[in-house]
Coordinates of C-alpha atoms (C1' of nucleotides) in Angstrom, one line a residue:
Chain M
X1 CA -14.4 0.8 -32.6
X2 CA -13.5 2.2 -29.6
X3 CA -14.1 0.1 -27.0
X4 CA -13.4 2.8 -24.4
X5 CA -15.5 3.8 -21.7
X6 CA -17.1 7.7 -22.8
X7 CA -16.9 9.0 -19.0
X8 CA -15.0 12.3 -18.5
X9 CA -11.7 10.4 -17.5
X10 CA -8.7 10.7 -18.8
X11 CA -7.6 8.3 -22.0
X12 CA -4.8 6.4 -20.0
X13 CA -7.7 5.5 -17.2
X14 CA -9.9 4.3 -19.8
X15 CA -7.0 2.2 -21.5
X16 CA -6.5 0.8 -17.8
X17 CA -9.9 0.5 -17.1
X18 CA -10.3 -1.7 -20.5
X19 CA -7.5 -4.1 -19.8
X20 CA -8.5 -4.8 -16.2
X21 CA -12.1 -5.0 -17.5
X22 CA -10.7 -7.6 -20.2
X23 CA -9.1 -9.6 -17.2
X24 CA -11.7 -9.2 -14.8
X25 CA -13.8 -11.3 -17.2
X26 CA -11.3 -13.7 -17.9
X27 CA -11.4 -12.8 -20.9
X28 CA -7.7 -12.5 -20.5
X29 CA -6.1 -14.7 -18.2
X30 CA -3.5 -15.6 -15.8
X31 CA 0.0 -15.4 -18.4
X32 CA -2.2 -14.5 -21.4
X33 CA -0.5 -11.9 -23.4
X34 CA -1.6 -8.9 -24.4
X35 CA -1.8 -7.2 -27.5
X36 CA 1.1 -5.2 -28.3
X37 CA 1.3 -1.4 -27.9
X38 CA 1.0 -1.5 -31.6
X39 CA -1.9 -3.5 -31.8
X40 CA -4.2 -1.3 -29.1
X41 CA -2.7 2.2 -30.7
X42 CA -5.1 0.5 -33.7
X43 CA -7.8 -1.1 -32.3
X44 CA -8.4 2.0 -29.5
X45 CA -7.5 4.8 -31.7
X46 CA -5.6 6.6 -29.0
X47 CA -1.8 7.3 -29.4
X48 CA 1.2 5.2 -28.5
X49 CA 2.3 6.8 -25.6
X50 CA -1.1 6.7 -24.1
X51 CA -1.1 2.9 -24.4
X52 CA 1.8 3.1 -23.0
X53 CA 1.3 5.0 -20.1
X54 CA -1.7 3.0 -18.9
X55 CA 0.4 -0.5 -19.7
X56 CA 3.4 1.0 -17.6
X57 CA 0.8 1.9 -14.5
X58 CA -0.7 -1.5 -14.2
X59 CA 2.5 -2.8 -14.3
X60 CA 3.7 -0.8 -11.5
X61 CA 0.2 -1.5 -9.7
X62 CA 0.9 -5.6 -10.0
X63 CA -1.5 -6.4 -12.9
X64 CA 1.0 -6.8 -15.8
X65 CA 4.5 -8.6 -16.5
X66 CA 6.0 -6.5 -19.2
X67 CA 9.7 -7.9 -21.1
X68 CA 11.2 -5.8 -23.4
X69 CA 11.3 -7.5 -26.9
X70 CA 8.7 -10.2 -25.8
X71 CA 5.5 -8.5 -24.6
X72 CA 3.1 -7.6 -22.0
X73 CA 1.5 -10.3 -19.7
X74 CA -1.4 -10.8 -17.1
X75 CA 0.4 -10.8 -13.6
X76 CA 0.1 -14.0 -11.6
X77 CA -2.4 -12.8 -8.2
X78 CA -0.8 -10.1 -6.0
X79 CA 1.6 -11.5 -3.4
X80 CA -0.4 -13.2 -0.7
X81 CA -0.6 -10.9 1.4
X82 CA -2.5 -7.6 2.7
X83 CA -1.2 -4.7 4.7
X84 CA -2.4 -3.3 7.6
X85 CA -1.4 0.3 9.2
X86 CA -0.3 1.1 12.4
X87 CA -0.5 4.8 13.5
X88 CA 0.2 5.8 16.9
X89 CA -2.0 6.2 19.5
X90 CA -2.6 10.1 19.9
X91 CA -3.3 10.5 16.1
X92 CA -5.9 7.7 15.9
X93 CA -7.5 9.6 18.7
X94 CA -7.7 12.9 17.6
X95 CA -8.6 11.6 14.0
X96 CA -11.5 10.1 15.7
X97 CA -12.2 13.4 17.3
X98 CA -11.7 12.0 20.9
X99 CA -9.9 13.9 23.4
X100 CA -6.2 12.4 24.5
X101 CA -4.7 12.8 27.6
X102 CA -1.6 10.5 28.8
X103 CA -0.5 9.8 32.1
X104 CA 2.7 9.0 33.4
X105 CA 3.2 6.3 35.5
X106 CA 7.3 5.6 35.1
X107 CA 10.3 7.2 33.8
X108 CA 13.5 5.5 35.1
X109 CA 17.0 4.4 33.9
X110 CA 17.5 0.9 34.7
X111 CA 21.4 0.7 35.0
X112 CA 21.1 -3.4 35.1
X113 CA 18.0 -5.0 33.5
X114 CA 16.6 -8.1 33.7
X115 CA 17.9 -11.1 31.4
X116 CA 14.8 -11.0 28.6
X117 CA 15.2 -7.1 28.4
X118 CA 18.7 -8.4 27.4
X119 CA 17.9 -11.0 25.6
X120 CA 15.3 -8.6 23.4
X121 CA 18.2 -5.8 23.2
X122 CA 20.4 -8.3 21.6
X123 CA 23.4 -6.6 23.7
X124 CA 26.4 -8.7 24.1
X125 CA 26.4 -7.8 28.0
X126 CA 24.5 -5.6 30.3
X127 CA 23.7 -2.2 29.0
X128 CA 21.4 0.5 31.1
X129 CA 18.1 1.0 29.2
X130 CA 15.5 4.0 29.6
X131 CA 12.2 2.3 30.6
X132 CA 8.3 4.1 30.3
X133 CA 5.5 3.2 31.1
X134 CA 2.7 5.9 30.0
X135 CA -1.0 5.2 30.3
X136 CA -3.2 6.9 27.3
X137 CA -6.7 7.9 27.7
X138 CA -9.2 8.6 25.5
X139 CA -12.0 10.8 26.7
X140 CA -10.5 10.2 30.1
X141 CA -11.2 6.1 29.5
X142 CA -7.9 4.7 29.4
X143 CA -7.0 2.3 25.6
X144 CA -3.5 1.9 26.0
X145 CA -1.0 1.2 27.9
X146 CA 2.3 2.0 26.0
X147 CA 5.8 0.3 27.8
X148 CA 9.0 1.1 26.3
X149 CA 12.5 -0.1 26.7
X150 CA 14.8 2.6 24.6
X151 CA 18.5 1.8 23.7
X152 CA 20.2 4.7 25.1
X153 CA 22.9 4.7 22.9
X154 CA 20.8 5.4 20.2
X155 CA 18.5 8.0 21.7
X156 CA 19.9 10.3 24.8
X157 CA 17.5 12.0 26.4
X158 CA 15.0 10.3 26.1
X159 CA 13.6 10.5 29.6
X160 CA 13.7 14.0 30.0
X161 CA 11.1 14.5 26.6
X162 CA 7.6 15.8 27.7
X163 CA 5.7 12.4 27.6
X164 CA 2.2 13.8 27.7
X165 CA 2.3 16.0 24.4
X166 CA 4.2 14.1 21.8
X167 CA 3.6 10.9 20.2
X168 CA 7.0 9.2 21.3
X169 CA 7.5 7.1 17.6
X170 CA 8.0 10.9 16.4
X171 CA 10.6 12.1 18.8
X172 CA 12.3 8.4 18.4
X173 CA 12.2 9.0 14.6
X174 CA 13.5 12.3 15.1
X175 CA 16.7 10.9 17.0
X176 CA 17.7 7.8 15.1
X177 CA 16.2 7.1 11.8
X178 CA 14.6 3.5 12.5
X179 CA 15.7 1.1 9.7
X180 CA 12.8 -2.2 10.4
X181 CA 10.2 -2.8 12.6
X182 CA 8.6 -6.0 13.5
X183 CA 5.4 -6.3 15.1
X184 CA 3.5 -9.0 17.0
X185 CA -0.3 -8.8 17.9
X186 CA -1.6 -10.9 20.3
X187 CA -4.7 -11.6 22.6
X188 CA -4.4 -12.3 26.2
X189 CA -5.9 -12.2 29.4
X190 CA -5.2 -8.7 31.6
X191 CA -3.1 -9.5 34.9
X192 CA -3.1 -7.5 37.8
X193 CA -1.5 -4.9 36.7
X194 CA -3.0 -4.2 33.5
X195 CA -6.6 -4.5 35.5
X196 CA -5.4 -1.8 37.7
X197 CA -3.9 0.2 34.9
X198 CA -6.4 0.2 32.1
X199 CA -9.4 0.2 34.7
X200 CA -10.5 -3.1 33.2
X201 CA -12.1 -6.4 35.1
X202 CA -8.8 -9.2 35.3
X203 CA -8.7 -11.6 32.9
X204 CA -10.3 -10.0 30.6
X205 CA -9.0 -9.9 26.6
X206 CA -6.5 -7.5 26.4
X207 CA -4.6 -6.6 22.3
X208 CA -1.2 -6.6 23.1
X209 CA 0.8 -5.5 20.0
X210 CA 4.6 -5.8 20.5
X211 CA 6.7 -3.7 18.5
X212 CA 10.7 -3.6 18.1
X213 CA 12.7 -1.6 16.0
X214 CA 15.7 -1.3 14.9
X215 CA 18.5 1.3 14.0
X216 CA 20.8 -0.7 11.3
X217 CA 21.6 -3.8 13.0
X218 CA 21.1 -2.1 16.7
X219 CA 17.7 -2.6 18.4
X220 CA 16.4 0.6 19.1
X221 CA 13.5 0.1 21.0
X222 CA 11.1 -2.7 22.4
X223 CA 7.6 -1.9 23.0
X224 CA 4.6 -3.4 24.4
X225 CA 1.3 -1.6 23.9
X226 CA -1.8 -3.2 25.7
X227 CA -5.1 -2.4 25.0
X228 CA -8.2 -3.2 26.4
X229 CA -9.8 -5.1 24.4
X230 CA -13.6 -4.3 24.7
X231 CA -12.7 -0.9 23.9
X232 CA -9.8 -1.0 21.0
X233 CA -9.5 -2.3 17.5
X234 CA -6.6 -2.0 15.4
X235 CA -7.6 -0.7 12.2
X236 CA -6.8 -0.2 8.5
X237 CA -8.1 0.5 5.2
X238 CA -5.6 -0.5 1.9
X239 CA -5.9 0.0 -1.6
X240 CA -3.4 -1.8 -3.3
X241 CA -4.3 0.3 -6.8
X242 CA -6.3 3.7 -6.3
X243 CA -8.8 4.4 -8.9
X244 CA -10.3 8.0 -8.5
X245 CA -14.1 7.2 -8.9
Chain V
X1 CA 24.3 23.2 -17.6
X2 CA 22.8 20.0 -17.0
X3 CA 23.0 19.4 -13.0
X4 CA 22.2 16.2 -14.4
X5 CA 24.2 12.8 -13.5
X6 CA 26.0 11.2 -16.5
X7 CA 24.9 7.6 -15.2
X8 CA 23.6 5.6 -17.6
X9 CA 19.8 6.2 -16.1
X10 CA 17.2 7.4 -18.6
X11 CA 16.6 10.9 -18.1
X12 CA 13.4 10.9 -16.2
X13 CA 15.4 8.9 -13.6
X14 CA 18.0 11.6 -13.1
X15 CA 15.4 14.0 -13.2
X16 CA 14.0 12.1 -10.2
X17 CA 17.8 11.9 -8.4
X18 CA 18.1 15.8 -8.9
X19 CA 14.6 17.0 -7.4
X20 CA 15.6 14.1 -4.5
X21 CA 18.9 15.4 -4.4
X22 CA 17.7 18.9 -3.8
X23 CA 14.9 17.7 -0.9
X24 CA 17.9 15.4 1.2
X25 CA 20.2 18.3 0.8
X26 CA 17.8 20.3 2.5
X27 CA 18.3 22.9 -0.3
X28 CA 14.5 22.4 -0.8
X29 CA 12.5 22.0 2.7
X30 CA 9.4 20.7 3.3
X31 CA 6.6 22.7 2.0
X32 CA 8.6 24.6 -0.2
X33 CA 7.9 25.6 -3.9
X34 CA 9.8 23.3 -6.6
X35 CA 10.8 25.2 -9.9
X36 CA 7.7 25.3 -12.5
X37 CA 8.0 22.6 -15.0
X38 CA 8.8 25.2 -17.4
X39 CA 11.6 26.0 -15.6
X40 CA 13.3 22.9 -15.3
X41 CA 12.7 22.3 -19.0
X42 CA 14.8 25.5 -19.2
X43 CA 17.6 24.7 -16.3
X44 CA 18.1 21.0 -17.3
X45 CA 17.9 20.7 -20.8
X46 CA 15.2 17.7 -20.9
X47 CA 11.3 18.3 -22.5
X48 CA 8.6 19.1 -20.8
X49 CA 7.6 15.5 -20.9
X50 CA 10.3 14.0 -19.0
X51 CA 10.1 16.6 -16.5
X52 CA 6.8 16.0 -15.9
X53 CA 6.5 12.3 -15.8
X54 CA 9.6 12.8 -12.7
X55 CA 7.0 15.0 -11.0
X56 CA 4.5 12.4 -11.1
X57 CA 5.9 9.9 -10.3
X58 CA 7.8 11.4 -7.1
X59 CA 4.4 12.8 -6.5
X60 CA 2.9 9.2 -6.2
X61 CA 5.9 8.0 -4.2
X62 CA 5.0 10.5 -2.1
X63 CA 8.3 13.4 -2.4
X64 CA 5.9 15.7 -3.7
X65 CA 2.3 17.6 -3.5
X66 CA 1.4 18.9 -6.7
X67 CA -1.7 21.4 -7.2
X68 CA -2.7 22.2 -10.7
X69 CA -2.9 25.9 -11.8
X70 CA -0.6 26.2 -8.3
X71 CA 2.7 24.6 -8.2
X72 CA 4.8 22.0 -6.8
X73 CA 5.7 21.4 -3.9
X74 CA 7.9 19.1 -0.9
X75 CA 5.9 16.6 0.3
X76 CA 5.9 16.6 4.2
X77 CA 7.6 13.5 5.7
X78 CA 5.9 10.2 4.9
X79 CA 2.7 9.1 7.3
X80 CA 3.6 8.9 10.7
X81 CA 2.6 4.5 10.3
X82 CA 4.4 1.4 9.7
X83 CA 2.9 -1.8 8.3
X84 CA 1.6 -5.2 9.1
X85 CA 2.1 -7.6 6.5
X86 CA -1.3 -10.1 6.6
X87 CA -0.4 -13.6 5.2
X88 CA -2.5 -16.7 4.5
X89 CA -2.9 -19.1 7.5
X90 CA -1.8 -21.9 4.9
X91 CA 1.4 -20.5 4.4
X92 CA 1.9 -19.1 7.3
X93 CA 1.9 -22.7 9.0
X94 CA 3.9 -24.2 6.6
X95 CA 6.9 -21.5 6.5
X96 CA 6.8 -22.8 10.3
X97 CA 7.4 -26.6 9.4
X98 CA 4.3 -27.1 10.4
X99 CA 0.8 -29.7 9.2
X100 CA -1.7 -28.5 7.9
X101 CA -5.6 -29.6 8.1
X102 CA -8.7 -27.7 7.1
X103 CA -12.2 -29.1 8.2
X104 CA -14.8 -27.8 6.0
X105 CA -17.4 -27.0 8.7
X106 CA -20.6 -25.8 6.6
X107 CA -20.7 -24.3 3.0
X108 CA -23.8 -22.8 1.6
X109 CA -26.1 -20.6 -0.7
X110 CA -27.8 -17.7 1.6
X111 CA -30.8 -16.5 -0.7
X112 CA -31.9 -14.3 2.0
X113 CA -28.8 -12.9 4.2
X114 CA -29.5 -11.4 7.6
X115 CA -29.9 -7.5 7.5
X116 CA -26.0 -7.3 9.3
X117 CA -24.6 -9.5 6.0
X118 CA -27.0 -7.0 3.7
X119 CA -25.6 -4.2 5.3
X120 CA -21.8 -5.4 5.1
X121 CA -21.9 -5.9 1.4
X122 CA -23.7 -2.4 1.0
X123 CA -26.8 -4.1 -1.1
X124 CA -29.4 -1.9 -1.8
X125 CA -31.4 -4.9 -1.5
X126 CA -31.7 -8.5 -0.6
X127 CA -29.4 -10.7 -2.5
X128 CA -27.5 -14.2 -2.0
X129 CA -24.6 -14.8 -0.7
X130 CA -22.0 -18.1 -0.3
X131 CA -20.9 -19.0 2.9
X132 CA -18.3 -20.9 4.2
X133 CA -17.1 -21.4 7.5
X134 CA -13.8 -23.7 7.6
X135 CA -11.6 -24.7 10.6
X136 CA -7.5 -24.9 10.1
X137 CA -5.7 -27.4 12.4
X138 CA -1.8 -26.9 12.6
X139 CA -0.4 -30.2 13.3
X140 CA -4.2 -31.2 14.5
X141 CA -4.9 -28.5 16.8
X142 CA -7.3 -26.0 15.9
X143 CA -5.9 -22.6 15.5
X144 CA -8.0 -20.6 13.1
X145 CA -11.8 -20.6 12.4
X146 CA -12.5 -19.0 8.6
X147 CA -15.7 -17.4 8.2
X148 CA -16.2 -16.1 5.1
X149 CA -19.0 -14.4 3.3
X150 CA -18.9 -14.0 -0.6
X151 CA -20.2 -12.0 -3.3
X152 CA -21.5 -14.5 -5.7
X153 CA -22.1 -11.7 -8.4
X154 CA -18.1 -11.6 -8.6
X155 CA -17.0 -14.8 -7.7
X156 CA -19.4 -17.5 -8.9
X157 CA -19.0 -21.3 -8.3
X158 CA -17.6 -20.0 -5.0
X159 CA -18.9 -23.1 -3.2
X160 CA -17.2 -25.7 -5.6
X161 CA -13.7 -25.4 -4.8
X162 CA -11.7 -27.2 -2.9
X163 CA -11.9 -25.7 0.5
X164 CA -9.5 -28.5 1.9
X165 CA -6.4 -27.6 -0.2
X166 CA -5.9 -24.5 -1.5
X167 CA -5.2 -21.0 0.1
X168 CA -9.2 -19.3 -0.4
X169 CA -7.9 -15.9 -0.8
X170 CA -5.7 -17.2 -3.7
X171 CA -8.9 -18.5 -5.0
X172 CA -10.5 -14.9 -5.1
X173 CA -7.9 -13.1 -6.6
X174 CA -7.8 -15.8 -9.4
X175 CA -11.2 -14.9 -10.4
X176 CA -12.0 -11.3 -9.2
X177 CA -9.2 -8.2 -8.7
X178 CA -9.3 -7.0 -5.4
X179 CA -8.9 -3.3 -5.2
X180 CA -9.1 -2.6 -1.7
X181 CA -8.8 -4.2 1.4
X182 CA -10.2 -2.8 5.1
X183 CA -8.6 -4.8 8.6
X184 CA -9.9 -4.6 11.5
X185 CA -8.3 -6.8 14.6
X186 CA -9.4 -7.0 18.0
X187 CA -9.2 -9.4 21.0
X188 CA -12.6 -11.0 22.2
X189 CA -13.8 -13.5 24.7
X190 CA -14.7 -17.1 23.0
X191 CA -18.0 -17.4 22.9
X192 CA -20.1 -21.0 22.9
X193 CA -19.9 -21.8 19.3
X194 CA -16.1 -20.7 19.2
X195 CA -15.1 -22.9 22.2
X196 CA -16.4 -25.9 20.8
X197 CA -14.6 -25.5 17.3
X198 CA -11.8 -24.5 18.3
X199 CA -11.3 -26.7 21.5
X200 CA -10.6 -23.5 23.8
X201 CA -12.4 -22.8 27.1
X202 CA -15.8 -20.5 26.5
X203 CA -14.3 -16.6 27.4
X204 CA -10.7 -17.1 26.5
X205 CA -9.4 -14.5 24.8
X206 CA -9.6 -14.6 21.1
X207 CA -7.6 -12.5 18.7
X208 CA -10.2 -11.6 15.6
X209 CA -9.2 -10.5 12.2
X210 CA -12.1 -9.0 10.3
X211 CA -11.3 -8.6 6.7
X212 CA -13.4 -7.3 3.7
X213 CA -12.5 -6.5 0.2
X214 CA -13.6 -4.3 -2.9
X215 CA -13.3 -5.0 -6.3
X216 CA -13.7 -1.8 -7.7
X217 CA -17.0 0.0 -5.8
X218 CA -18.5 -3.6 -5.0
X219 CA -18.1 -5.6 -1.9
X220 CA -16.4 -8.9 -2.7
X221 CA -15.8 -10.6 0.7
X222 CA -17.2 -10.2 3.8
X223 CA -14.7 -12.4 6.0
X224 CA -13.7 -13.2 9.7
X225 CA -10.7 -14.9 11.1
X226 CA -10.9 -16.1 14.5
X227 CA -7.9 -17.4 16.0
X228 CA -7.4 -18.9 19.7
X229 CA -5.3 -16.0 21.6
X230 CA -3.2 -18.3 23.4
X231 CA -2.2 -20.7 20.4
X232 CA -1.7 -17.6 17.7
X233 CA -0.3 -14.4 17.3
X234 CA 0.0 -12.4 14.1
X235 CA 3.7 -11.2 13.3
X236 CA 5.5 -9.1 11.0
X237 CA 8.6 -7.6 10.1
X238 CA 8.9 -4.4 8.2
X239 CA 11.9 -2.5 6.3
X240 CA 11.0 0.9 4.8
X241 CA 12.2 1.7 1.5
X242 CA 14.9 1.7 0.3
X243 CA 16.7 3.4 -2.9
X244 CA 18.5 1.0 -5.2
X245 CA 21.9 2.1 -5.1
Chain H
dA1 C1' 15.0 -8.9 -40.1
dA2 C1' 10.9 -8.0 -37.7
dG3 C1' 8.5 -7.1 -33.7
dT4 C1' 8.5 -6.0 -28.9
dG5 C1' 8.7 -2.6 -25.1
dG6 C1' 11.5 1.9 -23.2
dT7 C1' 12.5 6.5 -23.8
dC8 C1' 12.4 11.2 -25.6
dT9 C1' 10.9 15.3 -28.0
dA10 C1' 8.2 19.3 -29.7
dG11 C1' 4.1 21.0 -29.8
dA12 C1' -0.6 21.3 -28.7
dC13 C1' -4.9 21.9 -26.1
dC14 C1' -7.1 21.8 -21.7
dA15 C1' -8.6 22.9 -16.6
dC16 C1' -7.5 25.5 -13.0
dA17 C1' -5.8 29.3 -9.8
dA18 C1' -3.9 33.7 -9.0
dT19 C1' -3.6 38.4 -10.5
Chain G
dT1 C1' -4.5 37.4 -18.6
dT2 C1' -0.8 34.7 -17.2
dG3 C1' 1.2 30.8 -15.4
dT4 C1' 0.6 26.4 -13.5
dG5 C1' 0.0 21.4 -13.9
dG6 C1' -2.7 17.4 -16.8
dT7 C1' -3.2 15.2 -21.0
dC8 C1' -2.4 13.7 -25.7
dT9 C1' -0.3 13.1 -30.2
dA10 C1' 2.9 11.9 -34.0
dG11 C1' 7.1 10.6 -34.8
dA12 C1' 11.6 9.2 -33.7
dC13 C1' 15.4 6.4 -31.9
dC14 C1' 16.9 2.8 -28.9
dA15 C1' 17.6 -2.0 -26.6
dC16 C1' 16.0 -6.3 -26.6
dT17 C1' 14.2 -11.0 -28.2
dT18 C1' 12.9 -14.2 -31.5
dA19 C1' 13.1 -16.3 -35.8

DNA sequence: AAGTGGTCTAGACCACAAT
DNA sequence: TTGTGGTCTAGACCACTTA
């Protein structure tokens, strides 16, 4: 008695495939425990190591619990929670097969910023930052309008990179490797200057995603990408497991 | 020669440490072709088995690209991306201190879904669906309307639960696995029917979370999350990996 | 002491790609 | 044909928990 799926997969998929099968039914549940390695060596016919090799997946994946000298359990539900990716601008367009064009609209050092520039920074006193502002287009609509506040401490030069060509979260990761990022998407009205920018009617939705990152316990950046909402979704596809077929 | 650390690490762990060792010394670059498994069986002492389950599992970490018949080779630098961690509204307004309310606006049986519903669950014909479509109040104002379209085939007695108190994704994964997840977010005027349940002004921006999940091949959830853009804003923070020690 | 999972080996067969 | 990675086995030893 097998009890294994006869498809052309390997043995450790179809051990897998049987004990999410057996808790997809409920057959077993939430903190039931398994059978021991012994016990599905006998009742699959397929060798130790096999059974162990599809136990130790799903336990990686998040399905089991296994303790060494006790035994293997069903998982309580994933972490509640769900991931989405963010890639950068010029990839998602050329992935898309659109054609990207940036345009510059600032490049300056500002040798005293204002207090919330501060305030984001987390500097003890006033520090110059390098400041851009850099409209993207995609088949010469503009999406995105990408502002950035760089530490210079941790990136020199940043100013003088060609703006238009790279994505900039490459040559920031190139300079300082960025330790954490937070993010924070929200949706507003456009202002004046987003209207003007992103060719869009005022007070329309806009999808502002904030991003700061950080270098060790240094903020290395502060970001504000605005996108026009009508026109731009952020997007993302996850699979916390991957089964091939 | 072992090349091998003397740590108390099984082997395939220092296996792993002296193929990582070897990419951040820059001794291997990117692209460039690892040792045959053969090889290393020979240079480090350890059987073929060990060697390979390091391989593997660096490959699914992402370190490596392996082609069978081919070779092995360095991975090129991790997916140019960071993450967005989705959490539960439930949650999410209580790690704030904050009440919370859900009104159970309408919950019901669709025996014949609209061709958009058909065509989001990928039928190849006409079947039913559960609805639901829930407001959450934190401390009694309305910040998120929960629409949610279900798969009854995977998740029966859908409709019983209790809407009111417990997190409805939590629900799902109890009784279904959910193997992949697709996000899509974008910012949207409020239309009639979203003004009035969630006490905004008709074309104020909204920030929209469209979420559907797999279990397996099969559609599970069809969902939308529509939150008032002035009221809500979705927030992460994000540390990449990170060896232990 | 008995049963659990964790690791490791030697050897085998296979599918695949390059030669 | 040769070499690569992919899988599988039988058996072994170990560390750990429970009784």
């Amino acid at each position: 008695m097998s009890a294994l799926s006869d498809s052309a997969s390997p043995l450790y998929e179809k051990v897998k495939d049987f004990v999410l099968a057996n808790i997809g039914s409920g057959k077993w549940v939430q903190n039931a425990r398994l059978p021991s390695e012994n016990d599905l060596v006998n009742s699959l016919g397929v060798s130790r190591m096999t059974v162990h090799r599809a136990l130790r997946e799903l336990t990686s994946e998040g399905h089991l619990r296994r303790v060494q000298g006790v035994g293997t359990f069903v998982a309580p539900p994933k972490a509640q929670s769900t991931l989405i990716e963010v890639s950068n601008i010029i990839n998602e367009i050329r992935d898309r097969g659109g054609k990207h064009r940036a345009g510059v609209i600032l490049l300056e050092r500002i040798e005293h910023p204002a207090p919330a520039i501060v305030r984001a920074f987390e500097f003890d006193r006033v520090k110059p930052v390098d400041h851009s502002l850099v409209v993207h287009f995609e088949n010469d609509i503009p999406v995105q309008l990408e502002e950035r506040y760089v530490n210079p401490a941790l990136v020199p030069h940043y100013l003088d990179q060609d703006f238009t060509s790279i994505a900039t979260l490459e040559y920031l990761q190139r300079c300082t490797p960025l330790t954490e990022v937070e993010h924070l998407i929200s949706a507003l009205p456009a202002g004046p200057e987003q209207a003007r920018l992103l060719q869009m009617p005022e007070r329309d939705s806009c999808l502002v995603l904030h991003r700061k990152t950080w270098t060790g316990a240094t903020v290395a950046t502060v970001n504000t990408f605005t996108h026009v909402g009508s026109r731009y979704s952020l997007g993302s596809r996850y699979r916390p497991t991957h089964k091939p077929a």
